[in-house]
Amino acid sequence: MKELPSNWRPAGSTRVAAVIGEPVTHSLSPVLHNAGFQAAGLDWVYVALTVAAGGAPAALDAMRTFGLAGLSVTMPHKEAVAQALAGHLSGAAQRLGAVNCVRRDGDELIGENTDGRGFVDALRHEAGVDPAGACIAVVGAGGAGRAVTAALAECGAARILVINRNRARAEQAVALAGSVGVLAEESAVGEADIVVNATSVGMGVRPPAPAVMPFDPRLLRAEQVVVDLVYQPIRTGLLEAAAAQGAHIVNGVGMLLHQAAYAFELWTGVAAPVGAMRVAVLGHLAQ
Ligand SMILES: NC(=O)c1ccc[n+]([C@@H]2O[C@H](COP(=O)([O-])OP(=O)(O)OC[C@H]3O[C@@H](n4cnc5c(N)ncnc54)[C@H](OP(=O)(O)O)[C@@H]3O)[C@@H](O)[C@H]2O)c1
């Protein structure tokens, strides 16, 4: 892989990828992908585009018109893009009814969902943990919880305990896990080999604000792996409490990195320079 020269600037030949959403100006995707393009020597640039709710179909038309090379999709457009690209979805995007990445296939746009695979890649490559055969508690059944649950079932988890405040959403996640999915209560956290916080509880909460917990951390045991999908702060109150119990802790940066790396590969056909992307995002989060 040959890096771009330090004096590289966007030019007429530069290919453009983007993220659409609202809010989107604080997205970490430009940091990840521009570091990736630079390290891989690709004449590509990645920008964030604010697109208000209801604007997804027009944004897809714009992707076609402008010849955008790749598109990331974030709140509030993931479901609307899946609807707009019905019949042109990957298996994961179809099952979840949500798209977080659009790639081109000739003149066609294909909706993908890289979150679940990003989570499993992070477990394997960042934490050295294989979920195959494990009992896993997933706390939270929003978009991230559903993506994680479906991907864990696909890669051979033995049992997935789905715990969520809203029961209807919990049942949707259980259904995505097929025969290994179980609707569970908070107390089941102690039974799992791997515990995942897929709620938004803890996002943006830093000392001196008191820590907030998605479940009672006294349920945790030293033998467990505890994963928090929240990545801001990198070390959440839950991870602090889990570490204090002696558990092996995994932060949310790995999933963020690997879902982006998979999107990068879908767009460019080039292996993602994960090391450079990791350095860039950790540097940004440390600021
Ligand atoms: N690391 C990564 O790459 C990555 C990727 C995606 C998401 N995330 C993070 O994962 C988190 C969830 O994202 P999402 O897209 O799934 O959001 P979402 O679709 O809005 O779902 C939010 C989830 O959090 C639960 N929740 C919210 N407040 C709660 C509370 N006070 N007590 C208990 N449960 C609560 C919701 O439960 P109810 O259903 O009961 O309302 C739901 O399960 C966010 O912090 C997001 O930043 C990280």
PDB file of C-alpha atoms and ligand atoms in Angstrom, residues 78 115 140-145 164-166 169 198-201 203 214 229-231 252-253 255-256 259, ligand 1:
ATOM      1  CA  LYS A  78     -31.322   4.163   7.671  1.00  0.00           C
ATOM      2  CA  ASP A 115     -22.731  -2.731  11.733  1.00  0.00           C
ATOM      3  CA  GLY A 140     -30.584  -2.929  24.022  1.00  0.00           C
ATOM      4  CA  ALA A 141     -32.653  -3.684  20.928  1.00  0.00           C
ATOM      5  CA  GLY A 142     -32.482  -0.477  18.894  1.00  0.00           C
ATOM      6  CA  GLY A 143     -30.738  -0.378  15.516  1.00  0.00           C
ATOM      7  CA  ALA A 144     -27.341  -1.348  16.945  1.00  0.00           C
ATOM      8  CA  GLY A 145     -28.719  -4.045  19.256  1.00  0.00           C
ATOM      9  CA  ASN A 164     -34.549  -4.378  26.464  1.00  0.00           C
ATOM     10  CA  ARG A 165     -36.834  -1.889  28.181  1.00  0.00           C
ATOM     11  CA  ASN A 166     -39.319  -1.830  25.282  1.00  0.00           C
ATOM     12  CA  ARG A 169     -38.340  -4.077  20.156  1.00  0.00           C
ATOM     13  CA  ALA A 198     -26.208  -1.842  22.954  1.00  0.00           C
ATOM     14  CA  THR A 199     -28.259   0.879  24.655  1.00  0.00           C
ATOM     15  CA  SER A 200     -27.329   4.529  24.385  1.00  0.00           C
ATOM     16  CA  VAL A 201     -26.999   4.740  28.181  1.00  0.00           C
ATOM     17  CA  MET A 203     -23.166   8.109  25.709  1.00  0.00           C
ATOM     18  CA  PRO A 214     -27.722   0.261  31.404  1.00  0.00           C
ATOM     19  CA  LEU A 229     -20.961  -0.052  21.989  1.00  0.00           C
ATOM     20  CA  VAL A 230     -20.816   3.490  23.346  1.00  0.00           C
ATOM     21  CA  TYR A 231     -17.496   5.025  22.200  1.00  0.00           C
ATOM     22  CA  GLY A 252     -17.046   0.735  21.250  1.00  0.00           C
ATOM     23  CA  VAL A 253     -14.202   2.068  19.101  1.00  0.00           C
ATOM     24  CA  MET A 255     -17.016  -1.688  16.147  1.00  0.00           C
ATOM     25  CA  LEU A 256     -16.884   1.881  14.866  1.00  0.00           C
ATOM     26  CA  GLN A 259     -17.934  -1.238  10.344  1.00  0.00           C
TER      27      GLN A 259
HETATM   28  N1  LIG B   1     -19.534   1.516  18.291  1.00  0.00           N
HETATM   29  C1  LIG B   1     -20.265   1.631  17.185  1.00  0.00           C
HETATM   30  O1  LIG B   1     -19.787   1.501  16.058  1.00  0.00           O
HETATM   31  C2  LIG B   1     -21.726   1.912  17.296  1.00  0.00           C
HETATM   32  C3  LIG B   1     -22.573   1.656  16.201  1.00  0.00           C
HETATM   33  C4  LIG B   1     -23.939   1.924  16.343  1.00  0.00           C
HETATM   34  C5  LIG B   1     -24.407   2.436  17.555  1.00  0.00           C
HETATM   35  N2  LIG B   1     -23.548   2.666  18.574  1.00  0.00           N
HETATM   36  C6  LIG B   1     -24.032   3.183  19.848  1.00  0.00           C
HETATM   37  O2  LIG B   1     -24.981   2.263  20.358  1.00  0.00           O
HETATM   38  C7  LIG B   1     -25.982   2.985  21.081  1.00  0.00           C
HETATM   39  C8  LIG B   1     -27.350   2.592  20.564  1.00  0.00           C
HETATM   40  O3  LIG B   1     -27.481   3.029  19.226  1.00  0.00           O
HETATM   41  P1  LIG B   1     -28.775   2.692  18.353  1.00  0.00           P
HETATM   42  O4  LIG B   1     -28.485   3.154  16.990  1.00  0.00           O
HETATM   43  O5  LIG B   1     -29.194   1.283  18.571  1.00  0.00           O
HETATM   44  O6  LIG B   1     -29.867   3.655  19.024  1.00  0.00           O
HETATM   45  P2  LIG B   1     -31.454   3.460  19.055  1.00  0.00           P
HETATM   46  O7  LIG B   1     -31.919   2.720  17.852  1.00  0.00           O
HETATM   47  O8  LIG B   1     -32.003   4.808  19.361  1.00  0.00           O
HETATM   48  O9  LIG B   1     -31.719   2.500  20.321  1.00  0.00           O
HETATM   49  C9  LIG B   1     -31.476   2.955  21.630  1.00  0.00           C
HETATM   50  C10 LIG B   1     -31.462   1.770  22.583  1.00  0.00           C
HETATM   51  O10 LIG B   1     -31.100   2.248  23.884  1.00  0.00           O
HETATM   52  C11 LIG B   1     -32.147   1.919  24.815  1.00  0.00           C
HETATM   53  N3  LIG B   1     -32.224   2.961  25.828  1.00  0.00           N
HETATM   54  C12 LIG B   1     -32.172   4.300  25.632  1.00  0.00           C
HETATM   55  N4  LIG B   1     -32.265   4.942  26.822  1.00  0.00           N
HETATM   56  C13 LIG B   1     -32.394   3.983  27.767  1.00  0.00           C
HETATM   57  C14 LIG B   1     -32.518   4.004  29.178  1.00  0.00           C
HETATM   58  N5  LIG B   1     -32.527   5.157  29.863  1.00  0.00           N
HETATM   59  N6  LIG B   1     -32.586   2.818  29.840  1.00  0.00           N
HETATM   60  C15 LIG B   1     -32.567   1.644  29.161  1.00  0.00           C
HETATM   61  N7  LIG B   1     -32.450   1.557  27.819  1.00  0.00           N
HETATM   62  C16 LIG B   1     -32.357   2.712  27.128  1.00  0.00           C
HETATM   63  C17 LIG B   1     -33.400   1.804  23.978  1.00  0.00           C
HETATM   64  O11 LIG B   1     -34.329   1.044  24.692  1.00  0.00           O
HETATM   65  P3  LIG B   1     -35.909   1.088  24.310  1.00  0.00           P
HETATM   66  O12 LIG B   1     -36.042   0.267  23.058  1.00  0.00           O
HETATM   67  O13 LIG B   1     -36.532   0.440  25.481  1.00  0.00           O
HETATM   68  O14 LIG B   1     -36.270   2.530  24.118  1.00  0.00           O
HETATM   69  C18 LIG B   1     -32.825   1.083  22.739  1.00  0.00           C
HETATM   70  O15 LIG B   1     -32.620  -0.282  23.022  1.00  0.00           O
HETATM   71  C19 LIG B   1     -25.661   4.472  20.910  1.00  0.00           C
HETATM   72  O16 LIG B   1     -24.949   4.929  22.028  1.00  0.00           O
HETATM   73  C20 LIG B   1     -24.770   4.493  19.684  1.00  0.00           C
HETATM   74  O17 LIG B   1     -23.855   5.567  19.693  1.00  0.00           O
HETATM   75  C21 LIG B   1     -22.224   2.416  18.467  1.00  0.00           C
END
